[in-house]
Amino acid sequence: MNHEDLQHLNVHLAKAQASATYRMMDHVAVRRAAGARVLSLSAGEPDFDTPVHICDAAVDAIRAGHTRYTQVAGMRSLREAVAAKFQRENGLDVSWQDTIVCGGGKQVIYNALAATLNEGDEVIVPAPYWVSYPEMVQLCGATPVIVTCGSEDGFKLTPQALADAIGPRTRWLILNSPSNPTGAVYTREELAALAAVLLANPHVLILSDDIYEHLIFDGATFHTIAQVEPRLISRTLTMNGVSKAYAMTGWRIGFGTGPRWLLDAMEKLQGQQTSGASAISQHAALAALTGPQNFIAESRSVFEQRRDLMVKLLNQAPGLTCALPSGAFYAFASCEGLIGRTTPAGAKLNTDEDVAAAILDEAGVAVVQGSAFGLGPYIRIAYALDDDALIEACRAITSFCQLLSQENHAVAE
Ligand code: GLU
């Protein structure tokens, strides 16, 4: 878009970046359409098919004529199932009126931010962060306050860093555990320590993005802040969805629970905006939440094995180092050892964006640069492919790194 066209846009949108994850997915699609073979470790979505009973429920819904509008905040039956989920899995004592269903987790988050933020408000976003949080904040005219949480802190926000970041204009803190892109998981004790800071700052709302709740490894238990500190319930939006738990990214169903004033505002916004989520997808989500749950444990176990495989293989690539993530399906590898080198095709790797571009061009593997998530030089690798594809991708990445090393070695000699 050229400068003149930008003038037609809303000022906040004109400043915003397109989603880096979607940009990489688009690059992959363009290359594949041109006949190239690309192994995509870029998209953050499970590679499994949606379980059959969920698909059947959607087909049945269509055939039964459930093809009309639903209530804006979602079908009552689904909201009851969402409330039951929050009770069963998170120990949150909520009723269906305390829930909202939206078109994907993204819409839950965006609705909440758009419903509450004004110019000059601040939102604390721990980095590395999911690419869309700061952009959404800016789209709402507010300011993201990025708090960098490095590998020395396990990529997690410390109570001190939180306390330092809170100011009089802070409206929200966004928490995401397990994290996209690092897979970091907050323990109960860590959440309790953050909660203590939040209790001392009653003007701060908390958005807990729990979308990767079920992808947590090594037998660890998932905790969400409203459960850990019930005194925060009245100002916490706990959001989740079916995308990652039931391999339903394309169905676009997210949901949340929070204070009624907030849910009412989100519903008002949604009613003027999309009218709510697809009726058919809502029936599918109802089947997901109320039907057999064995898919969750099965996919967790597959992802845990892949994590072990990936971290082992990535650490064999010269120039990459990767800590063992505790959850989600991402490896977040430092590529510091590649910075400053030159590829066989002559590309100079000055940034992690250069690294991701060169891995795509020269190794045929799509990953996303860490700087898009607020921390470089890293690359995010989504291990949502089968083992053979992951091994092939790691081989390609390793030989890419080896060629850089050899070249530099030769130069040094
Ligand atoms: N959350 C996924 C990711 O990070 C899907 C793409 C997106 O919405 O950013 O890759």
PDB file of N, CA and C in Angstrom, residues 267-342:
ATOM      1  N   GLU A 267     -20.808  -8.321  24.336  1.00  0.00           N
ATOM      2  CA  GLU A 267     -21.977  -8.790  23.582  1.00  0.00           C
ATOM      3  C   GLU A 267     -22.561  -7.652  22.736  1.00  0.00           C
ATOM      4  N   LYS A 268     -22.612  -6.465  23.339  1.00  0.00           N
ATOM      5  CA  LYS A 268     -23.134  -5.304  22.595  1.00  0.00           C
ATOM      6  C   LYS A 268     -22.281  -5.066  21.350  1.00  0.00           C
ATOM      7  N   LEU A 269     -20.984  -5.117  21.536  1.00  0.00           N
ATOM      8  CA  LEU A 269     -20.060  -4.902  20.423  1.00  0.00           C
ATOM      9  C   LEU A 269     -20.245  -5.979  19.353  1.00  0.00           C
ATOM     10  N   GLN A 270     -20.294  -7.215  19.807  1.00  0.00           N
ATOM     11  CA  GLN A 270     -20.419  -8.336  18.873  1.00  0.00           C
ATOM     12  C   GLN A 270     -21.751  -8.274  18.111  1.00  0.00           C
ATOM     13  N   GLY A 271     -22.779  -7.816  18.800  1.00  0.00           N
ATOM     14  CA  GLY A 271     -24.095  -7.708  18.168  1.00  0.00           C
ATOM     15  C   GLY A 271     -24.128  -6.677  17.056  1.00  0.00           C
ATOM     16  N   GLN A 272     -23.232  -5.704  17.130  1.00  0.00           N
ATOM     17  CA  GLN A 272     -23.153  -4.686  16.076  1.00  0.00           C
ATOM     18  C   GLN A 272     -22.119  -5.039  15.024  1.00  0.00           C
ATOM     19  N   GLN A 273     -21.429  -6.159  15.267  1.00  0.00           N
ATOM     20  CA  GLN A 273     -20.256  -6.413  14.450  1.00  0.00           C
ATOM     21  C   GLN A 273     -20.403  -7.683  13.620  1.00  0.00           C
ATOM     22  N   THR A 274     -20.556  -8.830  14.251  1.00  0.00           N
ATOM     23  CA  THR A 274     -20.650 -10.098  13.512  1.00  0.00           C
ATOM     24  C   THR A 274     -21.944 -10.842  13.802  1.00  0.00           C
ATOM     25  N   SER A 275     -22.701 -10.384  14.758  1.00  0.00           N
ATOM     26  CA  SER A 275     -23.895 -11.077  15.262  1.00  0.00           C
ATOM     27  C   SER A 275     -23.554 -12.342  16.035  1.00  0.00           C
ATOM     28  N   GLY A 276     -22.278 -12.683  16.104  1.00  0.00           N
ATOM     29  CA  GLY A 276     -21.899 -13.870  16.866  1.00  0.00           C
ATOM     30  C   GLY A 276     -21.310 -14.942  15.968  1.00  0.00           C
ATOM     31  N   ALA A 277     -20.999 -16.068  16.592  1.00  0.00           N
ATOM     32  CA  ALA A 277     -20.290 -17.143  15.892  1.00  0.00           C
ATOM     33  C   ALA A 277     -21.258 -17.966  15.040  1.00  0.00           C
ATOM     34  N   SER A 278     -20.701 -18.667  14.067  1.00  0.00           N
ATOM     35  CA  SER A 278     -21.489 -19.523  13.177  1.00  0.00           C
ATOM     36  C   SER A 278     -22.296 -20.556  13.973  1.00  0.00           C
ATOM     37  N   ALA A 279     -23.580 -20.673  13.623  1.00  0.00           N
ATOM     38  CA  ALA A 279     -24.458 -21.623  14.324  1.00  0.00           C
ATOM     39  C   ALA A 279     -23.934 -23.051  14.182  1.00  0.00           C
ATOM     40  N   ILE A 280     -23.449 -23.375  13.018  1.00  0.00           N
ATOM     41  CA  ILE A 280     -22.996 -24.755  12.761  1.00  0.00           C
ATOM     42  C   ILE A 280     -21.754 -25.052  13.609  1.00  0.00           C
ATOM     43  N   SER A 281     -20.839 -24.100  13.633  1.00  0.00           N
ATOM     44  CA  SER A 281     -19.641 -24.281  14.450  1.00  0.00           C
ATOM     45  C   SER A 281     -19.996 -24.367  15.933  1.00  0.00           C
ATOM     46  N   GLN A 282     -21.008 -23.627  16.337  1.00  0.00           N
ATOM     47  CA  GLN A 282     -21.410 -23.701  17.749  1.00  0.00           C
ATOM     48  C   GLN A 282     -21.911 -25.106  18.091  1.00  0.00           C
ATOM     49  N   HIS A 283     -22.652 -25.719  17.165  1.00  0.00           N
ATOM     50  CA  HIS A 283     -23.102 -27.097  17.419  1.00  0.00           C
ATOM     51  C   HIS A 283     -21.905 -28.045  17.487  1.00  0.00           C
ATOM     52  N   ALA A 284     -20.930 -27.803  16.640  1.00  0.00           N
ATOM     53  CA  ALA A 284     -19.724 -28.641  16.673  1.00  0.00           C
ATOM     54  C   ALA A 284     -18.992 -28.461  18.007  1.00  0.00           C
ATOM     55  N   ALA A 285     -18.876 -27.206  18.454  1.00  0.00           N
ATOM     56  CA  ALA A 285     -18.185 -26.929  19.728  1.00  0.00           C
ATOM     57  C   ALA A 285     -18.934 -27.566  20.896  1.00  0.00           C
ATOM     58  N   LEU A 286     -20.268 -27.568  20.812  1.00  0.00           N
ATOM     59  CA  LEU A 286     -21.067 -28.212  21.863  1.00  0.00           C
ATOM     60  C   LEU A 286     -20.722 -29.704  21.931  1.00  0.00           C
ATOM     61  N   ALA A 287     -20.617 -30.327  20.775  1.00  0.00           N
ATOM     62  CA  ALA A 287     -20.247 -31.755  20.753  1.00  0.00           C
ATOM     63  C   ALA A 287     -18.836 -31.945  21.304  1.00  0.00           C
ATOM     64  N   ALA A 288     -17.949 -31.005  20.984  1.00  0.00           N
ATOM     65  CA  ALA A 288     -16.567 -31.117  21.478  1.00  0.00           C
ATOM     66  C   ALA A 288     -16.538 -31.075  23.003  1.00  0.00           C
ATOM     67  N   LEU A 289     -17.254 -30.112  23.582  1.00  0.00           N
ATOM     68  CA  LEU A 289     -17.178 -29.912  25.036  1.00  0.00           C
ATOM     69  C   LEU A 289     -17.954 -30.965  25.821  1.00  0.00           C
ATOM     70  N   THR A 290     -18.989 -31.524  25.201  1.00  0.00           N
ATOM     71  CA  THR A 290     -19.840 -32.459  25.956  1.00  0.00           C
ATOM     72  C   THR A 290     -19.600 -33.914  25.572  1.00  0.00           C
ATOM     73  N   GLY A 291     -18.867 -34.169  24.495  1.00  0.00           N
ATOM     74  CA  GLY A 291     -18.645 -35.543  24.036  1.00  0.00           C
ATOM     75  C   GLY A 291     -17.411 -36.159  24.669  1.00  0.00           C
ATOM     76  N   PRO A 292     -16.951 -37.287  24.103  1.00  0.00           N
ATOM     77  CA  PRO A 292     -15.752 -37.945  24.631  1.00  0.00           C
ATOM     78  C   PRO A 292     -14.547 -37.012  24.617  1.00  0.00           C
ATOM     79  N   GLN A 293     -13.731 -37.088  25.656  1.00  0.00           N
ATOM     80  CA  GLN A 293     -12.601 -36.155  25.798  1.00  0.00           C
ATOM     81  C   GLN A 293     -11.248 -36.824  25.536  1.00  0.00           C
ATOM     82  N   ASN A 294     -11.276 -38.089  25.079  1.00  0.00           N
ATOM     83  CA  ASN A 294      -9.999 -38.805  24.952  1.00  0.00           C
ATOM     84  C   ASN A 294      -9.036 -38.173  23.948  1.00  0.00           C
ATOM     85  N   PHE A 295      -9.571 -37.435  22.962  1.00  0.00           N
ATOM     86  CA  PHE A 295      -8.720 -36.789  21.951  1.00  0.00           C
ATOM     87  C   PHE A 295      -7.678 -35.875  22.613  1.00  0.00           C
ATOM     88  N   ILE A 296      -8.096 -35.219  23.690  1.00  0.00           N
ATOM     89  CA  ILE A 296      -7.205 -34.249  24.346  1.00  0.00           C
ATOM     90  C   ILE A 296      -5.933 -34.929  24.853  1.00  0.00           C
ATOM     91  N   ALA A 297      -6.102 -36.029  25.573  1.00  0.00           N
ATOM     92  CA  ALA A 297      -4.925 -36.726  26.127  1.00  0.00           C
ATOM     93  C   ALA A 297      -4.098 -37.336  25.002  1.00  0.00           C
ATOM     94  N   GLU A 298      -4.785 -37.834  23.978  1.00  0.00           N
ATOM     95  CA  GLU A 298      -4.043 -38.456  22.869  1.00  0.00           C
ATOM     96  C   GLU A 298      -3.187 -37.425  22.145  1.00  0.00           C
ATOM     97  N   SER A 299      -3.773 -36.267  21.854  1.00  0.00           N
ATOM     98  CA  SER A 299      -2.981 -35.278  21.108  1.00  0.00           C
ATOM     99  C   SER A 299      -1.874 -34.700  22.005  1.00  0.00           C
ATOM    100  N   ARG A 300      -2.155 -34.569  23.293  1.00  0.00           N
ATOM    101  CA  ARG A 300      -1.098 -34.086  24.201  1.00  0.00           C
ATOM    102  C   ARG A 300       0.104 -35.027  24.160  1.00  0.00           C
ATOM    103  N   SER A 301      -0.172 -36.320  24.198  1.00  0.00           N
ATOM    104  CA  SER A 301       0.929 -37.272  24.223  1.00  0.00           C
ATOM    105  C   SER A 301       1.719 -37.229  22.909  1.00  0.00           C
ATOM    106  N   VAL A 302       1.023 -37.072  21.791  1.00  0.00           N
ATOM    107  CA  VAL A 302       1.736 -36.967  20.503  1.00  0.00           C
ATOM    108  C   VAL A 302       2.607 -35.707  20.504  1.00  0.00           C
ATOM    109  N   PHE A 303       2.057 -34.597  20.951  1.00  0.00           N
ATOM    110  CA  PHE A 303       2.837 -33.344  20.944  1.00  0.00           C
ATOM    111  C   PHE A 303       4.023 -33.425  21.910  1.00  0.00           C
ATOM    112  N   GLU A 304       3.844 -34.117  23.006  1.00  0.00           N
ATOM    113  CA  GLU A 304       4.953 -34.222  23.958  1.00  0.00           C
ATOM    114  C   GLU A 304       6.112 -35.012  23.341  1.00  0.00           C
ATOM    115  N   GLN A 305       5.779 -36.094  22.628  1.00  0.00           N
ATOM    116  CA  GLN A 305       6.842 -36.870  21.968  1.00  0.00           C
ATOM    117  C   GLN A 305       7.529 -36.041  20.881  1.00  0.00           C
ATOM    118  N   ARG A 306       6.710 -35.287  20.158  1.00  0.00           N
ATOM    119  CA  ARG A 306       7.298 -34.437  19.108  1.00  0.00           C
ATOM    120  C   ARG A 306       8.194 -33.357  19.704  1.00  0.00           C
ATOM    121  N   ARG A 307       7.759 -32.808  20.823  1.00  0.00           N
ATOM    122  CA  ARG A 307       8.584 -31.787  21.480  1.00  0.00           C
ATOM    123  C   ARG A 307       9.963 -32.341  21.785  1.00  0.00           C
ATOM    124  N   ASP A 308       9.989 -33.542  22.366  1.00  0.00           N
ATOM    125  CA  ASP A 308      11.278 -34.138  22.728  1.00  0.00           C
ATOM    126  C   ASP A 308      12.144 -34.339  21.485  1.00  0.00           C
ATOM    127  N   LEU A 309      11.510 -34.828  20.440  1.00  0.00           N
ATOM    128  CA  LEU A 309      12.229 -35.058  19.183  1.00  0.00           C
ATOM    129  C   LEU A 309      12.781 -33.747  18.632  1.00  0.00           C
ATOM    130  N   MET A 310      11.910 -32.745  18.589  1.00  0.00           N
ATOM    131  CA  MET A 310      12.296 -31.463  17.978  1.00  0.00           C
ATOM    132  C   MET A 310      13.433 -30.784  18.735  1.00  0.00           C
ATOM    133  N   VAL A 311      13.300 -30.744  20.060  1.00  0.00           N
ATOM    134  CA  VAL A 311      14.316 -30.035  20.841  1.00  0.00           C
ATOM    135  C   VAL A 311      15.666 -30.736  20.680  1.00  0.00           C
ATOM    136  N   LYS A 312      15.634 -32.072  20.652  1.00  0.00           N
ATOM    137  CA  LYS A 312      16.889 -32.819  20.465  1.00  0.00           C
ATOM    138  C   LYS A 312      17.495 -32.471  19.094  1.00  0.00           C
ATOM    139  N   LEU A 313      16.665 -32.520  18.061  1.00  0.00           N
ATOM    140  CA  LEU A 313      17.190 -32.287  16.710  1.00  0.00           C
ATOM    141  C   LEU A 313      17.628 -30.832  16.514  1.00  0.00           C
ATOM    142  N   LEU A 314      16.855 -29.910  17.037  1.00  0.00           N
ATOM    143  CA  LEU A 314      17.214 -28.490  16.842  1.00  0.00           C
ATOM    144  C   LEU A 314      18.534 -28.157  17.531  1.00  0.00           C
ATOM    145  N   ASN A 315      18.755 -28.776  18.684  1.00  0.00           N
ATOM    146  CA  ASN A 315      20.014 -28.500  19.388  1.00  0.00           C
ATOM    147  C   ASN A 315      21.224 -29.112  18.679  1.00  0.00           C
ATOM    148  N   GLN A 316      20.953 -30.003  17.719  1.00  0.00           N
ATOM    149  CA  GLN A 316      22.071 -30.559  16.932  1.00  0.00           C
ATOM    150  C   GLN A 316      22.456 -29.636  15.774  1.00  0.00           C
ATOM    151  N   ALA A 317      21.613 -28.655  15.495  1.00  0.00           N
ATOM    152  CA  ALA A 317      21.921 -27.738  14.390  1.00  0.00           C
ATOM    153  C   ALA A 317      22.902 -26.678  14.895  1.00  0.00           C
ATOM    154  N   PRO A 318      24.084 -26.576  14.285  1.00  0.00           N
ATOM    155  CA  PRO A 318      25.062 -25.603  14.785  1.00  0.00           C
ATOM    156  C   PRO A 318      24.534 -24.172  14.669  1.00  0.00           C
ATOM    157  N   GLY A 319      24.584 -23.446  15.786  1.00  0.00           N
ATOM    158  CA  GLY A 319      24.096 -22.062  15.777  1.00  0.00           C
ATOM    159  C   GLY A 319      22.721 -21.912  16.396  1.00  0.00           C
ATOM    160  N   LEU A 320      22.005 -23.038  16.598  1.00  0.00           N
ATOM    161  CA  LEU A 320      20.686 -22.967  17.239  1.00  0.00           C
ATOM    162  C   LEU A 320      20.782 -23.557  18.638  1.00  0.00           C
ATOM    163  N   THR A 321      20.089 -22.934  19.589  1.00  0.00           N
ATOM    164  CA  THR A 321      19.949 -23.534  20.918  1.00  0.00           C
ATOM    165  C   THR A 321      18.503 -23.397  21.351  1.00  0.00           C
ATOM    166  N   CYS A 322      17.999 -24.482  21.914  1.00  0.00           N
ATOM    167  CA  CYS A 322      16.570 -24.495  22.226  1.00  0.00           C
ATOM    168  C   CYS A 322      16.349 -25.151  23.578  1.00  0.00           C
ATOM    169  N   ALA A 323      15.699 -24.412  24.476  1.00  0.00           N
ATOM    170  CA  ALA A 323      15.346 -24.984  25.783  1.00  0.00           C
ATOM    171  C   ALA A 323      14.091 -25.842  25.613  1.00  0.00           C
ATOM    172  N   LEU A 324      13.857 -26.724  26.589  1.00  0.00           N
ATOM    173  CA  LEU A 324      12.699 -27.618  26.520  1.00  0.00           C
ATOM    174  C   LEU A 324      11.444 -26.855  26.931  1.00  0.00           C
ATOM    175  N   PRO A 325      10.508 -26.650  26.007  1.00  0.00           N
ATOM    176  CA  PRO A 325       9.283 -25.952  26.407  1.00  0.00           C
ATOM    177  C   PRO A 325       8.377 -26.856  27.237  1.00  0.00           C
ATOM    178  N   SER A 326       7.578 -26.262  28.114  1.00  0.00           N
ATOM    179  CA  SER A 326       6.716 -27.061  28.998  1.00  0.00           C
ATOM    180  C   SER A 326       5.324 -27.280  28.440  1.00  0.00           C
ATOM    181  N   GLY A 327       4.971 -26.566  27.364  1.00  0.00           N
ATOM    182  CA  GLY A 327       3.621 -26.722  26.833  1.00  0.00           C
ATOM    183  C   GLY A 327       3.492 -26.144  25.440  1.00  0.00           C
ATOM    184  N   ALA A 328       2.245 -26.086  24.965  1.00  0.00           N
ATOM    185  CA  ALA A 328       1.882 -25.640  23.606  1.00  0.00           C
ATOM    186  C   ALA A 328       2.545 -26.549  22.559  1.00  0.00           C
ATOM    187  N   PHE A 329       2.680 -26.105  21.315  1.00  0.00           N
ATOM    188  CA  PHE A 329       3.378 -26.951  20.337  1.00  0.00           C
ATOM    189  C   PHE A 329       4.399 -26.132  19.559  1.00  0.00           C
ATOM    190  N   TYR A 330       5.124 -25.313  20.317  1.00  0.00           N
ATOM    191  CA  TYR A 330       6.144 -24.460  19.721  1.00  0.00           C
ATOM    192  C   TYR A 330       7.490 -24.687  20.396  1.00  0.00           C
ATOM    193  N   ALA A 331       8.527 -24.683  19.559  1.00  0.00           N
ATOM    194  CA  ALA A 331       9.887 -24.596  20.083  1.00  0.00           C
ATOM    195  C   ALA A 331      10.361 -23.189  19.745  1.00  0.00           C
ATOM    196  N   PHE A 332      11.010 -22.556  20.704  1.00  0.00           N
ATOM    197  CA  PHE A 332      11.467 -21.181  20.496  1.00  0.00           C
ATOM    198  C   PHE A 332      12.984 -21.235  20.621  1.00  0.00           C
ATOM    199  N   ALA A 333      13.640 -21.278  19.461  1.00  0.00           N
ATOM    200  CA  ALA A 333      15.085 -21.537  19.444  1.00  0.00           C
ATOM    201  C   ALA A 333      15.857 -20.247  19.208  1.00  0.00           C
ATOM    202  N   SER A 334      16.899 -20.056  20.006  1.00  0.00           N
ATOM    203  CA  SER A 334      17.776 -18.909  19.770  1.00  0.00           C
ATOM    204  C   SER A 334      18.587 -19.183  18.505  1.00  0.00           C
ATOM    205  N   CYS A 335      18.641 -18.183  17.624  1.00  0.00           N
ATOM    206  CA  CYS A 335      19.461 -18.344  16.409  1.00  0.00           C
ATOM    207  C   CYS A 335      20.611 -17.328  16.436  1.00  0.00           C
ATOM    208  N   GLU A 336      20.991 -16.952  17.640  1.00  0.00           N
ATOM    209  CA  GLU A 336      22.064 -15.966  17.785  1.00  0.00           C
ATOM    210  C   GLU A 336      23.338 -16.422  17.060  1.00  0.00           C
ATOM    211  N   GLY A 337      23.571 -17.739  17.107  1.00  0.00           N
ATOM    212  CA  GLY A 337      24.785 -18.280  16.482  1.00  0.00           C
ATOM    213  C   GLY A 337      24.790 -18.182  14.962  1.00  0.00           C
ATOM    214  N   LEU A 338      23.658 -17.821  14.390  1.00  0.00           N
ATOM    215  CA  LEU A 338      23.614 -17.689  12.919  1.00  0.00           C
ATOM    216  C   LEU A 338      23.757 -16.234  12.469  1.00  0.00           C
ATOM    217  N   ILE A 339      23.568 -15.329  13.409  1.00  0.00           N
ATOM    218  CA  ILE A 339      23.566 -13.906  13.047  1.00  0.00           C
ATOM    219  C   ILE A 339      24.981 -13.480  12.614  1.00  0.00           C
ATOM    220  N   GLY A 340      25.034 -12.738  11.524  1.00  0.00           N
ATOM    221  CA  GLY A 340      26.323 -12.269  11.007  1.00  0.00           C
ATOM    222  C   GLY A 340      26.895 -13.191   9.941  1.00  0.00           C
ATOM    223  N   ARG A 341      26.288 -14.376   9.779  1.00  0.00           N
ATOM    224  CA  ARG A 341      26.821 -15.296   8.776  1.00  0.00           C
ATOM    225  C   ARG A 341      26.175 -15.058   7.419  1.00  0.00           C
ATOM    226  N   THR A 342      26.730 -15.752   6.423  1.00  0.00           N
ATOM    227  CA  THR A 342      26.226 -15.598   5.053  1.00  0.00           C
ATOM    228  C   THR A 342      25.835 -16.969   4.522  1.00  0.00           C
TER     229      THR A 342
END
